[in-house]
Short mmCIF file of C-alpha atoms in Angstrom, two decimals:
data_model
loop_
_atom_site.label_atom_id
_atom_site.label_comp_id
_atom_site.label_asym_id
_atom_site.label_seq_id
_atom_site.Cartn_x
_atom_site.Cartn_y
_atom_site.Cartn_z
CA MET A 1 -6.87 -10.89 -6.59
CA TRP A 2 -4.29 -10.28 -3.61
CA ASP A 3 -1.72 -13.88 -2.13
CA PRO A 4 -1.54 -12.88 1.34
CA GLU A 5 1.70 -15.14 1.54
CA LYS A 6 4.13 -13.37 -1.55
CA TYR A 7 2.78 -9.73 0.10
CA LEU A 8 4.34 -11.42 3.12
CA ASP A 9 7.90 -11.72 1.59
CA TYR A 10 9.96 -9.21 3.15
CA ALA A 11 7.28 -8.58 5.95
CA ASP A 12 10.14 -6.54 7.93
CA LEU A 13 11.27 -3.72 4.65
CA ARG A 14 6.31 -2.98 4.68
CA ALA A 15 5.74 -2.73 7.29
CA ARG A 16 8.30 -0.51 9.16
CA PRO A 17 6.22 2.15 6.88
CA PHE A 18 3.02 1.17 9.42
CA TYR A 19 5.45 1.36 11.86
CA ASP A 20 6.39 5.25 10.68
CA LEU A 21 2.99 6.52 10.53
CA THR A 22 0.63 4.76 13.89
CA SER A 23 4.44 6.52 15.31
CA ARG A 24 2.77 9.27 14.94
CA ILE A 25 -0.69 9.30 16.26
CA GLY A 26 -1.05 10.82 19.13
CA ALA A 27 -4.18 8.93 20.60
CA THR A 28 -3.79 7.58 24.06
CA SER A 29 -7.38 6.82 24.91
CA PRO A 30 -9.27 5.45 21.99
CA ARG A 31 -12.25 4.27 21.86
CA ARG A 32 -12.23 2.40 18.38
CA VAL A 33 -9.83 2.13 15.84
CA ALA A 34 -10.16 1.76 12.44
CA ASP A 35 -8.48 -0.83 9.71
CA LEU A 36 -8.86 0.43 6.40
CA GLY A 37 -6.96 -2.00 3.80
CA CYS A 38 -5.99 -4.37 6.71
CA GLY A 39 -4.60 -7.12 4.53
CA PRO A 40 -3.57 -9.80 6.36
CA GLY A 41 -3.69 -8.57 9.58
CA ASN A 42 -0.09 -9.35 10.65
CA LEU A 43 0.15 -5.32 11.75
CA THR A 44 -3.49 -5.05 13.10
CA VAL A 45 -2.36 -6.83 15.55
CA ASP A 46 -0.16 -4.71 16.63
CA LEU A 47 -3.18 -1.65 16.27
CA GLY A 48 -5.25 -3.82 18.94
CA LYS A 49 -2.21 -4.62 21.62
CA ARG A 50 -1.20 -0.43 21.31
CA TRP A 51 -4.63 0.16 22.09
CA PRO A 52 -5.93 -2.18 24.83
CA GLY A 53 -9.24 -0.84 25.50
CA ALA A 54 -10.10 0.29 22.31
CA ALA A 55 -12.72 -1.09 19.70
CA LEU A 56 -10.54 -2.65 16.31
CA GLU A 57 -12.18 -2.63 13.44
CA CYS A 58 -10.34 -3.80 10.32
CA SER A 59 -11.65 -4.43 7.29
CA ASP A 60 -10.75 -4.83 3.85
CA SER A 61 -11.32 -6.35 -0.26
CA SER A 62 -9.45 -8.26 -1.18
CA PRO A 63 -11.86 -11.74 0.32
CA GLU A 64 -8.24 -13.78 0.79
CA MET A 65 -6.32 -11.17 2.50
CA VAL A 66 -9.24 -10.44 4.80
CA GLU A 67 -9.08 -14.76 5.36
CA ALA A 68 -5.72 -14.46 6.16
CA ALA A 69 -6.67 -11.74 8.69
CA ARG A 70 -9.86 -14.06 10.47
CA SER A 71 -7.31 -15.97 10.80
CA ARG A 72 -4.64 -14.14 13.27
CA GLY A 73 -8.52 -13.74 15.19
CA LEU A 74 -8.95 -10.91 14.08
CA ASP A 75 -12.85 -9.42 13.11
CA ALA A 76 -12.67 -8.10 9.01
CA SER A 77 -14.87 -7.57 7.50
CA LEU A 78 -15.19 -7.30 3.72
CA LEU A 79 -15.34 -4.11 2.89
CA ASP A 80 -14.46 -1.88 0.17
CA VAL A 81 -12.57 1.94 1.64
CA ASN A 82 -15.34 3.25 -0.75
CA ASP A 83 -18.26 2.13 1.40
CA TRP A 84 -16.84 3.08 4.59
CA THR A 85 -17.95 4.83 6.81
CA PRO A 86 -17.01 5.80 10.22
CA ALA A 87 -18.22 5.19 13.64
CA PRO A 88 -19.16 7.60 15.27
CA ASP A 89 -16.77 6.60 18.36
CA THR A 90 -14.56 6.09 15.77
CA ASP A 91 -11.10 8.08 17.48
CA VAL A 92 -8.25 6.54 14.98
CA VAL A 93 -8.63 5.28 11.52
CA VAL A 94 -5.67 3.53 9.96
CA SER A 95 -5.21 3.55 5.73
CA ASN A 96 -1.61 2.30 5.17
CA ALA A 97 -0.76 1.73 1.13
CA VAL A 98 -4.93 1.12 -0.05
CA LEU A 99 -5.92 4.32 -0.77
CA GLN A 100 -3.27 4.18 -4.14
CA TRP A 101 -6.04 1.97 -4.93
CA VAL A 102 -8.57 3.97 -5.26
CA PRO A 103 -8.20 7.57 -7.68
CA GLU A 104 -11.69 9.01 -5.75
CA HIS A 105 -9.25 8.50 -1.93
CA ARG A 106 -8.97 12.35 -1.80
CA ASP A 107 -12.85 13.19 -2.25
CA LEU A 108 -12.10 10.53 0.85
CA LEU A 109 -10.39 12.31 3.22
CA ARG A 110 -12.21 16.14 2.38
CA ARG A 111 -15.06 13.17 3.23
CA TRP A 112 -14.12 10.95 6.60
CA ALA A 113 -12.52 14.36 7.44
CA GLY A 114 -16.03 16.11 8.48
CA GLN A 115 -17.61 12.29 9.96
CA LEU A 116 -14.69 11.89 12.11
CA PRO A 117 -15.56 13.48 15.94
CA SER A 118 -13.30 15.93 17.47
CA GLY A 119 -9.46 15.09 17.96
CA ALA A 120 -9.97 11.99 16.37
CA TRP A 121 -6.39 11.10 14.34
CA LEU A 122 -6.06 10.35 10.03
CA ALA A 123 -2.95 8.46 9.76
CA VAL A 124 -3.04 7.81 5.95
CA GLN A 125 0.76 6.14 3.96
CA VAL A 126 0.55 5.29 0.44
CA PRO A 127 3.66 5.06 -2.37
CA GLY A 128 5.06 7.61 -4.45
CA ASN A 129 7.39 5.70 -6.50
CA PHE A 130 5.41 5.38 -9.48
CA ASP A 131 7.66 6.97 -12.18
CA ALA A 132 9.98 4.70 -9.95
CA PRO A 133 11.72 2.12 -12.74
CA SER A 134 10.30 -0.67 -11.12
CA HIS A 135 6.84 1.02 -12.17
CA ALA A 136 8.40 2.44 -15.71
CA LEU A 137 9.85 -0.64 -17.58
CA THR A 138 6.12 -2.80 -15.75
CA LEU A 139 4.31 -0.04 -17.69
CA GLU A 140 6.49 -0.15 -20.52
CA LEU A 141 6.63 -3.91 -21.43
CA ALA A 142 2.28 -4.26 -20.83
CA ALA A 143 2.36 -1.21 -23.19
CA SER A 144 3.96 -2.84 -26.04
CA PRO A 145 2.22 -4.55 -28.75
CA ALA A 146 2.39 -7.58 -27.63
CA TRP A 147 1.26 -7.68 -24.17
CA SER A 148 -1.23 -4.36 -24.84
CA SER A 149 -4.19 -6.39 -25.94
CA GLN A 150 -3.46 -8.68 -23.35
CA LEU A 151 -3.83 -5.86 -20.65
CA ALA A 152 -6.07 -3.51 -22.97
CA ASP A 153 -8.45 -3.40 -19.11
CA VAL A 154 -6.07 -3.78 -17.28
CA VAL A 155 -5.16 0.10 -15.00
CA LEU A 156 -2.29 0.23 -14.03
CA ARG A 157 -0.72 3.00 -11.12
CA GLU A 158 0.69 6.13 -13.05
CA ASP A 159 2.37 9.14 -11.46
CA ASP A 160 -0.14 10.70 -10.65
CA ALA A 161 -2.16 8.35 -8.81
CA VAL A 162 -1.65 9.98 -4.62
CA SER A 163 0.03 13.64 -4.20
CA SER A 164 2.42 15.08 -2.69
CA PRO A 165 2.76 15.79 0.89
CA LEU A 166 2.24 19.21 0.24
CA GLU A 167 -1.71 18.54 -1.79
CA TYR A 168 -2.21 16.15 1.67
CA ALA A 169 -1.77 18.96 3.76
CA ASN A 170 -3.18 21.91 2.42
CA LEU A 171 -6.50 19.29 2.29
CA LEU A 172 -6.53 18.54 5.65
CA ALA A 173 -5.96 22.40 7.07
CA ASP A 174 -8.50 23.18 4.40
CA ALA A 175 -10.91 20.97 6.17
CA GLY A 176 -10.10 22.14 9.26
CA CYS A 177 -7.44 19.56 10.81
CA GLY A 178 -4.12 19.72 12.13
CA VAL A 179 -1.67 18.38 9.58
CA ASP A 180 1.98 16.21 9.48
CA ALA A 181 2.80 15.16 6.41
CA TRP A 182 6.27 14.25 4.90
CA GLU A 183 7.30 11.97 2.85
CA THR A 184 10.77 9.12 2.82
CA THR A 185 12.79 7.49 0.64
CA TYR A 186 13.70 3.87 1.87
CA VAL A 187 17.08 2.59 0.41
CA GLN A 188 15.84 -1.47 1.36
CA PRO A 189 17.83 -4.35 0.69
CA LEU A 190 16.09 -6.61 -1.00
CA ARG A 191 17.63 -9.94 -1.23
CA GLY A 192 17.17 -13.93 -3.01
CA SER A 193 17.60 -14.34 -7.85
CA ARG A 194 15.16 -11.48 -9.09
CA ALA A 195 14.59 -9.09 -5.88
CA VAL A 196 12.95 -6.28 -7.51
CA LEU A 197 10.64 -9.36 -9.21
CA GLU A 198 9.13 -10.64 -6.96
CA TRP A 199 8.60 -7.70 -4.10
CA ILE A 200 6.44 -6.36 -6.89
CA THR A 201 5.11 -9.63 -7.48
CA GLY A 202 3.45 -8.82 -4.74
CA THR A 203 1.65 -5.59 -4.92
CA ALA A 204 2.11 -3.74 -8.33
CA LEU A 205 2.04 -5.97 -10.74
CA ARG A 206 -1.39 -7.74 -9.50
CA PRO A 207 -3.47 -6.75 -11.86
CA ILE A 208 -0.83 -7.95 -13.76
CA ARG A 209 -2.21 -11.69 -12.26
CA ALA A 210 -4.96 -11.34 -12.33
CA ALA A 211 -5.25 -10.28 -16.31
CA LEU A 212 -3.06 -12.75 -17.38
CA PRO A 213 -3.02 -16.87 -17.97
CA ASP A 214 -0.37 -18.91 -15.77
CA GLU A 215 1.25 -19.71 -19.31
CA ALA A 216 1.23 -15.69 -20.27
CA TRP A 217 1.74 -14.78 -16.69
CA ASP A 218 4.50 -16.17 -16.54
CA ARG A 219 5.45 -15.28 -19.91
CA PHE A 220 5.74 -11.58 -18.68
CA ARG A 221 7.34 -12.56 -16.24
CA ALA A 222 9.98 -13.68 -17.69
CA GLU A 223 10.37 -10.21 -19.97
CA LEU A 224 10.50 -7.96 -17.62
CA ALA A 225 12.57 -9.76 -15.16
CA PRO A 226 15.94 -9.04 -17.47
CA ARG A 227 14.86 -5.07 -17.34
CA LEU A 228 14.10 -5.59 -14.03
CA ASP A 229 17.73 -7.05 -13.20
CA GLN A 230 19.71 -4.70 -15.41
CA ALA A 231 17.98 -1.31 -13.43
CA TYR A 232 18.35 -2.54 -10.65
CA PRO A 233 22.23 -4.48 -10.18
CA THR A 234 22.22 -7.04 -7.62
CA ARG A 235 25.50 -6.39 -5.83
CA ALA A 236 28.67 -8.89 -5.30
CA ASP A 237 27.39 -9.98 -1.63
CA GLY A 238 24.10 -10.96 -3.48
CA THR A 239 22.29 -7.27 -2.07
CA THR A 240 19.71 -5.40 -4.06
CA TRP A 241 19.31 -1.88 -3.22
CA PHE A 242 15.81 -1.01 -3.97
CA GLU A 243 14.89 2.78 -3.77
CA PHE A 244 11.40 3.31 -2.23
CA ARG A 245 8.77 6.21 -1.83
CA ARG A 246 6.71 6.90 -0.14
CA VAL A 247 3.78 9.39 1.10
CA PHE A 248 2.51 10.53 5.06
CA VAL A 249 -0.13 12.44 6.24
CA VAL A 250 -1.53 13.05 9.54
CA ALA A 251 -4.34 14.62 10.77
CA GLN A 252 -6.40 15.60 14.00
CA VAL A 253 -10.10 16.34 13.48
#
């Protein structure tokens, strides 16, 4: 289950990759703009402001996120991204920090590139930090004897959850697209107590939260916290630096 309020912690830092991604979309007057995995809709609203003449389509697989998006006045749909097919007039597709949860997303990209009309834009951003200490320590704790039985069915993202920019570039170029692909490592200043734990609670720890009852969840966080504190020390000024690599690809059909 997604918690929209927790996800919007550090909203400015979470939004920056979205704007870095969408700034490279060259569409001027798209007929339809689709935001796949719209989350709470705070960023989808800006797509509507950029292209006010476009039909704005947005969806998410989380009922909680869809409800939050609808509260912002968006006509959000509850939809698994695997089941989405572009309407014939879809000129822009945005998928921001979603496809890392979809093992078969490379096949989706190929399919969408073949279904979108000529000239359409496909913009995707995925986290590429699955070998970072935040994720490695989470995996290590989840696999420990104390937790492995309770979390045996939990799927956590591994290093190969996403591809490199070059791999995405080749994939979409082979599908006949013009491609702009890159990666960025953001050195994010987090503040507050156990800031990295709070950051990943809204994203990477979501499958663990869903699998554990409240008491066990509190205990898991309590065991993970000092490991993260050691890996991400807080400066004397209260800042915790959190490096976060992200992978981007913008393709035009």
